Tab-separated table of C-alpha atoms in Angstrom:
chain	number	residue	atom	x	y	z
C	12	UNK	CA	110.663	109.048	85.633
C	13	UNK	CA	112.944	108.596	88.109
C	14	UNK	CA	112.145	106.476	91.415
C	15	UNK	CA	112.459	105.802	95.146
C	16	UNK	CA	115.419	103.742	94.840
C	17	UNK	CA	117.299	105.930	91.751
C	18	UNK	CA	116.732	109.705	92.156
C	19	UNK	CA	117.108	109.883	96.025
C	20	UNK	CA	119.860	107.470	96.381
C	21	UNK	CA	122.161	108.415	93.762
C	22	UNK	CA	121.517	112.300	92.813
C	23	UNK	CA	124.473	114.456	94.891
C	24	UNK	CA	122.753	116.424	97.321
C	25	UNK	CA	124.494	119.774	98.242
C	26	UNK	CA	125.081	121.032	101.626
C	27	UNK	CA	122.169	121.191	103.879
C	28	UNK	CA	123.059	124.244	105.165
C	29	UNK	CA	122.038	125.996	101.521
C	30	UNK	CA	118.829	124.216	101.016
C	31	UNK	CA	118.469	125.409	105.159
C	32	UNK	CA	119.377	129.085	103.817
C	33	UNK	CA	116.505	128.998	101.062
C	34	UNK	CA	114.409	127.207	103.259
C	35	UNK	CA	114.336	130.356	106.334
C	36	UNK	CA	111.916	132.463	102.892
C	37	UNK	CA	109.577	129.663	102.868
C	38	UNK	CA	106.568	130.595	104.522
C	39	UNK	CA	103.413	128.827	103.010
C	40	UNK	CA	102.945	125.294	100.669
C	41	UNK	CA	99.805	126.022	99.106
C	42	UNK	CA	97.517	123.252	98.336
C	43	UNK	CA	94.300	123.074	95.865
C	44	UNK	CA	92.312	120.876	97.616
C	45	UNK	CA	90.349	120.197	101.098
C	46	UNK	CA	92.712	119.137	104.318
C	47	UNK	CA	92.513	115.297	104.539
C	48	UNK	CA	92.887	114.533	101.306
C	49	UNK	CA	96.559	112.763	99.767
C	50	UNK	CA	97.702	116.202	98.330
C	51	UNK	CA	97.181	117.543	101.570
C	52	UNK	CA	98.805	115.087	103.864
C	53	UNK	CA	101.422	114.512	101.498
C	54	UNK	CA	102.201	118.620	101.875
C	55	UNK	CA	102.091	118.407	105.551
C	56	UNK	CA	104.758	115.267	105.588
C	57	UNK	CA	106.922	117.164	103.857
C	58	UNK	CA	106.369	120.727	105.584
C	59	UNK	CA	107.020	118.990	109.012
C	60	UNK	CA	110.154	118.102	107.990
C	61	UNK	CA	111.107	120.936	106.455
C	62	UNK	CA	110.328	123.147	109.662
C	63	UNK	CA	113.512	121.773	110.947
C	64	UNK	CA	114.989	124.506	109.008
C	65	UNK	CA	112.119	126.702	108.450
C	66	UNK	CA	109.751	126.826	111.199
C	67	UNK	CA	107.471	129.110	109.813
C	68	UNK	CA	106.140	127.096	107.213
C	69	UNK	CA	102.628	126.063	106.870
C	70	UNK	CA	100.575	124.216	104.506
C	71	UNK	CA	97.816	126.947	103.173
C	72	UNK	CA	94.523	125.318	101.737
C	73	UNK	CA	93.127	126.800	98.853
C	74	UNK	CA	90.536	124.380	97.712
C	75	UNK	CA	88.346	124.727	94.419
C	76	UNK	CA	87.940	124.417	90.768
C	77	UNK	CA	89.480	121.368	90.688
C	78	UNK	CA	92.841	123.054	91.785
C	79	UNK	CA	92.844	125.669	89.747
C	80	UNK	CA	91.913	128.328	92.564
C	81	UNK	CA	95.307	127.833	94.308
C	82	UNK	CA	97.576	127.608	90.594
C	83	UNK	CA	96.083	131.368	90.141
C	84	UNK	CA	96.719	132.519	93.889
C	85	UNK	CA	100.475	131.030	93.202
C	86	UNK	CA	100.479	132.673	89.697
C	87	UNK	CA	100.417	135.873	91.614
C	88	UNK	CA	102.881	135.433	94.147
C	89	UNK	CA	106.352	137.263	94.785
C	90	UNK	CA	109.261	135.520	93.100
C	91	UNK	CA	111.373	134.919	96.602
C	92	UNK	CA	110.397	131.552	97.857
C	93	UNK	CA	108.105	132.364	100.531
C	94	UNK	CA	105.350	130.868	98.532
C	95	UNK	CA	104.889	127.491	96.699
C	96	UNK	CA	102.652	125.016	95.692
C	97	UNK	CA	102.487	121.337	95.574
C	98	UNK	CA	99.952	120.017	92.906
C	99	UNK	CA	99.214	116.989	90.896
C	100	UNK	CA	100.087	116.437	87.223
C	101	UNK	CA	96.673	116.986	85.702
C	102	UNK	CA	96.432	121.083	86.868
C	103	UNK	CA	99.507	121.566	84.925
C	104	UNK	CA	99.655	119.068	81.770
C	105	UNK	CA	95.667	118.681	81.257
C	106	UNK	CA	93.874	121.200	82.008
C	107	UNK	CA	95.504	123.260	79.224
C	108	UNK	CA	93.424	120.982	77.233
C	109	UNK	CA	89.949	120.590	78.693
C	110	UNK	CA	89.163	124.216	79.721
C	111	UNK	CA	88.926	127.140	76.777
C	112	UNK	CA	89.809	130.018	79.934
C	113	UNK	CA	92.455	128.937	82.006
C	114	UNK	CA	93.450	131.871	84.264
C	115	UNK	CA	97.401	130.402	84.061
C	116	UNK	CA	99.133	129.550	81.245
C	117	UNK	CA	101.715	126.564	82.986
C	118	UNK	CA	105.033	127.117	81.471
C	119	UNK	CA	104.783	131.103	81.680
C	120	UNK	CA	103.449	131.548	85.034
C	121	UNK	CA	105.517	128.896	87.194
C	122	UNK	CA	108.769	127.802	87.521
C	123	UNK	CA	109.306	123.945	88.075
C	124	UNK	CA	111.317	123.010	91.453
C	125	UNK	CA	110.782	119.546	91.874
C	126	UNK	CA	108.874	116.217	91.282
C	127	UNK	CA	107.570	114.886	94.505
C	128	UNK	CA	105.892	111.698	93.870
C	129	UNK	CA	104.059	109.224	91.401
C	130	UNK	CA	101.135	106.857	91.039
C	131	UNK	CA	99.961	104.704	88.790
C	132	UNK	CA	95.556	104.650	88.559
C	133	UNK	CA	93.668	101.453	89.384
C	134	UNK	CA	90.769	100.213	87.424
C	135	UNK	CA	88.653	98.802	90.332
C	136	UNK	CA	85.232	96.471	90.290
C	137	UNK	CA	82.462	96.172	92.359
C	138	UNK	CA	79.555	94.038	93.223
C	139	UNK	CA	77.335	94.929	90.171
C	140	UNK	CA	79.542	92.462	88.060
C	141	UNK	CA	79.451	90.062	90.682
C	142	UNK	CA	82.737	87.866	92.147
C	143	UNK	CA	83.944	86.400	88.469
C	144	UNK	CA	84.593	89.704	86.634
C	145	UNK	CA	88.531	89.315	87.893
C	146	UNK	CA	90.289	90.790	85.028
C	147	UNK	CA	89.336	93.161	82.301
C	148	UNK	CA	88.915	90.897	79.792
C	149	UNK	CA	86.420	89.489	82.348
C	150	UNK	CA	84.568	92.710	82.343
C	151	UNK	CA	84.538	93.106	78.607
C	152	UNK	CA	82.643	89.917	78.440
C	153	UNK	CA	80.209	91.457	80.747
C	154	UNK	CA	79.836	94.656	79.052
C	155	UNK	CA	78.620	92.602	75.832
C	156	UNK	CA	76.368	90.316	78.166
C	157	UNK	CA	74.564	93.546	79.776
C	158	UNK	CA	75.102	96.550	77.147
C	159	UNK	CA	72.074	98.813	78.872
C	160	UNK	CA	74.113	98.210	82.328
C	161	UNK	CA	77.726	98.649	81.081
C	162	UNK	CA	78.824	101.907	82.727
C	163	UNK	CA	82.086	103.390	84.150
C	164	UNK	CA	82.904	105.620	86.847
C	165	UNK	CA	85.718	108.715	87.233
C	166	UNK	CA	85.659	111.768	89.694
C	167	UNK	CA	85.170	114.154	86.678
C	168	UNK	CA	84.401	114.461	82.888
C	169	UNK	CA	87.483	116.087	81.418
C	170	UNK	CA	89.700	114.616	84.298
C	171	UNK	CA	92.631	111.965	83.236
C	172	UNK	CA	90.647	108.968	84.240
C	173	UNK	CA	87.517	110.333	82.104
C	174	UNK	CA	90.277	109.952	79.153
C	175	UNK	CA	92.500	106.847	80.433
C	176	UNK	CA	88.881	105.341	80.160
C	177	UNK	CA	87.898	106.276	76.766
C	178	UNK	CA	91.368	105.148	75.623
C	179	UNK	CA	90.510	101.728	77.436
C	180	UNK	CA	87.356	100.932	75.913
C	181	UNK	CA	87.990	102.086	72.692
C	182	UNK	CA	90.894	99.615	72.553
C	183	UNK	CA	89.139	96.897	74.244
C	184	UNK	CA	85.979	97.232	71.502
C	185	UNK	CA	83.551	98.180	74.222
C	186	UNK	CA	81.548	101.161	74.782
C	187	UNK	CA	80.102	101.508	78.450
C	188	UNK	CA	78.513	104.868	79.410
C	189	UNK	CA	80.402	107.564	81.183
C	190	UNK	CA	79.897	108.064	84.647
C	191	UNK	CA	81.040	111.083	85.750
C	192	UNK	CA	80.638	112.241	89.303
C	193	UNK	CA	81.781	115.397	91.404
C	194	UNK	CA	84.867	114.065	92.814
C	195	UNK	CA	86.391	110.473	93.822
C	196	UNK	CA	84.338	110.021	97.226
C	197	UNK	CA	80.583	109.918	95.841
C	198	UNK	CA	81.778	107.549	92.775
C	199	UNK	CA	83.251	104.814	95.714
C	200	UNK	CA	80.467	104.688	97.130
C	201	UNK	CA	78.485	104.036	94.230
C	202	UNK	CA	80.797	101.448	92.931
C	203	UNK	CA	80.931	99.661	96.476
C	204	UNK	CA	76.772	99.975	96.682
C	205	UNK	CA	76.817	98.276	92.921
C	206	UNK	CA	75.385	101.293	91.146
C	207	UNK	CA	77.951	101.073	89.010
C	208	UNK	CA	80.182	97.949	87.719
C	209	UNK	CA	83.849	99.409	87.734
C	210	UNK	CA	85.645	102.645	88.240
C	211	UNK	CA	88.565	104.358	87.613
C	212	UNK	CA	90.631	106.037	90.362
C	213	UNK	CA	93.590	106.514	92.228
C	214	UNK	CA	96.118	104.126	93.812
C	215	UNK	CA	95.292	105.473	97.688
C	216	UNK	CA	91.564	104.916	97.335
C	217	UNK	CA	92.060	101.687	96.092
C	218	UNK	CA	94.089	100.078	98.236
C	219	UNK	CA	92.337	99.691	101.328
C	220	UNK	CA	89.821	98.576	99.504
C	221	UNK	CA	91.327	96.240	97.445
C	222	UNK	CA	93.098	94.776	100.810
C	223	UNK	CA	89.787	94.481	102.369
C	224	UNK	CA	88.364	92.421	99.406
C	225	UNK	CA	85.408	95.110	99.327
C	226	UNK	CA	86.390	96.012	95.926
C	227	UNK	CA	88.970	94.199	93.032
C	228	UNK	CA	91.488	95.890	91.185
C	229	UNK	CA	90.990	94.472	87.543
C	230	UNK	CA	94.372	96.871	86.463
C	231	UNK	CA	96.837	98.922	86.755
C	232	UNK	CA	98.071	101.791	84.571
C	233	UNK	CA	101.400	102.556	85.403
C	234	UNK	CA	104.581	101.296	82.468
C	235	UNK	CA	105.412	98.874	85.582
C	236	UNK	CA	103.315	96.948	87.932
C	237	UNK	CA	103.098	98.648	91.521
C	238	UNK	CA	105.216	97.944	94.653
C	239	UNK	CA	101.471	97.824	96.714
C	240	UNK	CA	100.078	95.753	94.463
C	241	UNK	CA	102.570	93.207	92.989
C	242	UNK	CA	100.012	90.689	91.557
C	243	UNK	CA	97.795	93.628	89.172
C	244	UNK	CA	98.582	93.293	86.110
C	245	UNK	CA	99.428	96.261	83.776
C	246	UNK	CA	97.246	98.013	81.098
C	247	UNK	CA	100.512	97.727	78.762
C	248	UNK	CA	100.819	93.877	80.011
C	249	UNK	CA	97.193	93.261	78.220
C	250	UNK	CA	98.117	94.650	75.014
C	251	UNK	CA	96.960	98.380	75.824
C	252	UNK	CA	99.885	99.392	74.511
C	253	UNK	CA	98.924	103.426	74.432
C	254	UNK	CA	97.076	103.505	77.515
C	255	UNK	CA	100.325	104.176	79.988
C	256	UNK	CA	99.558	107.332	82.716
C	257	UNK	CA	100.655	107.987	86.470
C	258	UNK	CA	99.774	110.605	87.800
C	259	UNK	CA	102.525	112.431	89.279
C	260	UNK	CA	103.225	115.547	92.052
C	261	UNK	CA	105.286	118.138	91.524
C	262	UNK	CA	106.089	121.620	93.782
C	263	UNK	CA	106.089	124.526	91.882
C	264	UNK	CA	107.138	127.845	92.480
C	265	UNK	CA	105.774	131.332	90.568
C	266	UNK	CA	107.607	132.369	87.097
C	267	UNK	CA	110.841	134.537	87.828
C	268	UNK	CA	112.520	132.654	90.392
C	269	UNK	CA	116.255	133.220	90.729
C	270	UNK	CA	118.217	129.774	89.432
C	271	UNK	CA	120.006	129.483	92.887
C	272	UNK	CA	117.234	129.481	94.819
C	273	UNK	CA	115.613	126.897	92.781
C	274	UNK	CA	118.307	124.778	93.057
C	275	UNK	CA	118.397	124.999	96.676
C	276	UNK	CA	114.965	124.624	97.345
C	277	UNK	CA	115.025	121.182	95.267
C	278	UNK	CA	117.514	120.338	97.002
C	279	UNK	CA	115.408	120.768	100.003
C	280	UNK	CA	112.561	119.180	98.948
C	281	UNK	CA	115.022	115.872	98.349
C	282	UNK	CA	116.062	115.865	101.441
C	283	UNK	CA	112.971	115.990	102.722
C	284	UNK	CA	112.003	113.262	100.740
C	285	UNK	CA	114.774	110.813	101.775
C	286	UNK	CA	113.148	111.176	105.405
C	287	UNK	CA	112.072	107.724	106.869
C	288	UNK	CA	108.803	109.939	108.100
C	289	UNK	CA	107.996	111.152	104.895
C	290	UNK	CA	108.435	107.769	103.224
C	291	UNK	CA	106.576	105.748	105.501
C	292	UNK	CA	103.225	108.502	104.784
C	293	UNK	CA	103.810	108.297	100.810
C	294	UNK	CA	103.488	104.190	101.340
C	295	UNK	CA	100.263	104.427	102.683
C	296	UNK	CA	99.094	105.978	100.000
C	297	UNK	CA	100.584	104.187	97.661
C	298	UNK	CA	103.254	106.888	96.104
C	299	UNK	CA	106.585	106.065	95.499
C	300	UNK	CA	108.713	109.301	95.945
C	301	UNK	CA	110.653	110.453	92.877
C	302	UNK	CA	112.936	113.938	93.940
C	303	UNK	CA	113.676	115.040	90.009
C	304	UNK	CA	115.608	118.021	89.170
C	305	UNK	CA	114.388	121.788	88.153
C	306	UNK	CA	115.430	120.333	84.571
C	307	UNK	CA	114.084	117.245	84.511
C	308	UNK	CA	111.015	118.555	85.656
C	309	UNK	CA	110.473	121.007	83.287
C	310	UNK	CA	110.945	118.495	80.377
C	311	UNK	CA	108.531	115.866	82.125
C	312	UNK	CA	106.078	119.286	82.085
C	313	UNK	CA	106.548	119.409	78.396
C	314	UNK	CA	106.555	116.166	77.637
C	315	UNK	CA	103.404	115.454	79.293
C	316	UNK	CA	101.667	118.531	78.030
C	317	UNK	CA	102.239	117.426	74.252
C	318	UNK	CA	101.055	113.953	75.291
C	319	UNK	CA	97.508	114.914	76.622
C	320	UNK	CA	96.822	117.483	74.000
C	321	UNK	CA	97.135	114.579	71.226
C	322	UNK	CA	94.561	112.360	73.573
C	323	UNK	CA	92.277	115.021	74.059
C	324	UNK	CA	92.055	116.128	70.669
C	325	UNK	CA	91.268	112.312	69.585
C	326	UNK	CA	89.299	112.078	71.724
C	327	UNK	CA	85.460	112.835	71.456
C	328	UNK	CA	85.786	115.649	74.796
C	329	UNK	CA	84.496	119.196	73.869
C	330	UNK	CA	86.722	121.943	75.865
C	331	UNK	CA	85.134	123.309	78.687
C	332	UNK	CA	84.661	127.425	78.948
């Protein structure tokens, strides 16, 4: 995947006045989640910057099912460019996967604009395992010591920590109990309170943490060890060769746009992203801004599609209705 310092600095960007001209449709940026959360400020960032151009643009809410509420409002919108939708990776590449009914169907309902962002995920520990679990071997050691207490945390069964997990300990030649809670807030808590000895979550809710020395971050899982967190070793680093996922954000548009106004709306959304502004928010969460083309997108869809059908099918997850 492209990065901060590749995409952005060397793509040609065409004239600003033709992203400005697709920009003047663009009324709404939905978003599948609560305000507050990283989607959510991450879509306001970028909508603040684009009302330079188009100053009717909000950032529309649309929380519930896990993002799948505001993927089927999308699904339904007019093919112009008023309306699009900023999501993460897992609504589009996973969920195909884990639930029998999806209302969407990913590379017939949408058209892919632009990559926005990436990620890696954190494996983080608490005070259950106490101050010398430091690494994951560390913690593998533990999980043999106290087999009745070995457990793991993730926001969600079915979500792509539930499955970077099993990948994890299946490698490692543990098997500590699935923890799986509604959503990434409740599950901190519980790690932090030493219900439960580790977790597996995103970058942004880690890092505070981790900088605090509340909670440690045993590893990362991105191909490359993170910018924010230059000391973590890698998952691929400690021989877990397979278990390589960021999660990424993309803006999406519904199926049927025209080609020119795709193009012009990615290049909006780059130039967006090369705002100090906009930068500056994605740091503090941890996300290094990526800008990838309509084409480049679409293959990173497909690619990443195939990938997580092959885990979830080996992996013991029964499809949700």
């Amino acid at each position: 995947m492209a990065t901060q310092a590749g995409m952005l600095a060397t793509t040609a960007i065409t004239p600003l006045t033709a992203a400005a001209q697709s920009l003047a449709q663009l009324s709404r940026v939905v978003v599948g989640f609560p305000a507050g959360g990283a989607a959510d400020t991450m879509a306001r960032l970028l909508t603040d910057r684009m009302r330079e151009q188009s100053p009717k643009v909000i950032v529309d809410n649309k929380p519930g099912a896990g993002g799948r509420i505001a993927l089927d409002a999308i699904k339904s919108s007019p093919a112009d460019g008023s309306v699009l939708i900023l999501t993460p990776a897992s609504m589009v590449v996973l969920y195909p996967h884990v639930y029998k009914k999806l209302s969407y169907d990913p590379p017939r309902d949408f058209t892919p604009i632009s990559t926005v962002c990436t990620a890696p995920l954190v494996i983080v520990a608490g005070p259950k395992v106490g101050p010398d679990v430091k690494s994951i071997a560390d913690f593998v050691v533990w999980c043999k010591a106290n087999p009745n207490q070995a457990s793991f945390g993730t926001p969600g069964a079915g979500s792509m920590l539930h499955f970077i997990g099993d990948m994890l300990w299946r490698g490692a030649g543990v098997q500590p109990t699935h923890v799986p809670y509604r959503g990434g807030s409740p599950m901190m808590q519980d790690v932090i309170a030493g219900q439960i000895p580790v977790a597996l979550t995103v970058l942004s809710s880690a890092l505070p943490l981790a900088a605090s020395g509340t909670l440690r971050v045993l590893a990362i899982t991105g191909a490359q060890r993170s910018r924010f967190l230059p000391d973590v070793p890698t998952l691929n680093e400690l021989g877990f060769k397979d278990v390589i996922a960021e999660e990424w954000y993309g803006i999406l548009g519904p199926a049927g746009l025209p080609s020119s106004l795709v193009a012009n709306l990615n290049d909006a959304v780059r130039i967006a992203l090369r705002s100090e502004k906009v930068l500056e928010g994605f740091n503090t969460f941890g996300f290094t801004a990526t800008g990838e083309s309509p084409e480049e997108f679409r293959a990173l869809i497909k690619a990443d599609t195939e990938r997580w059908a092959q885990i979830v099918k080996t992996s013991s997850y029964i499809p949700e209705d």
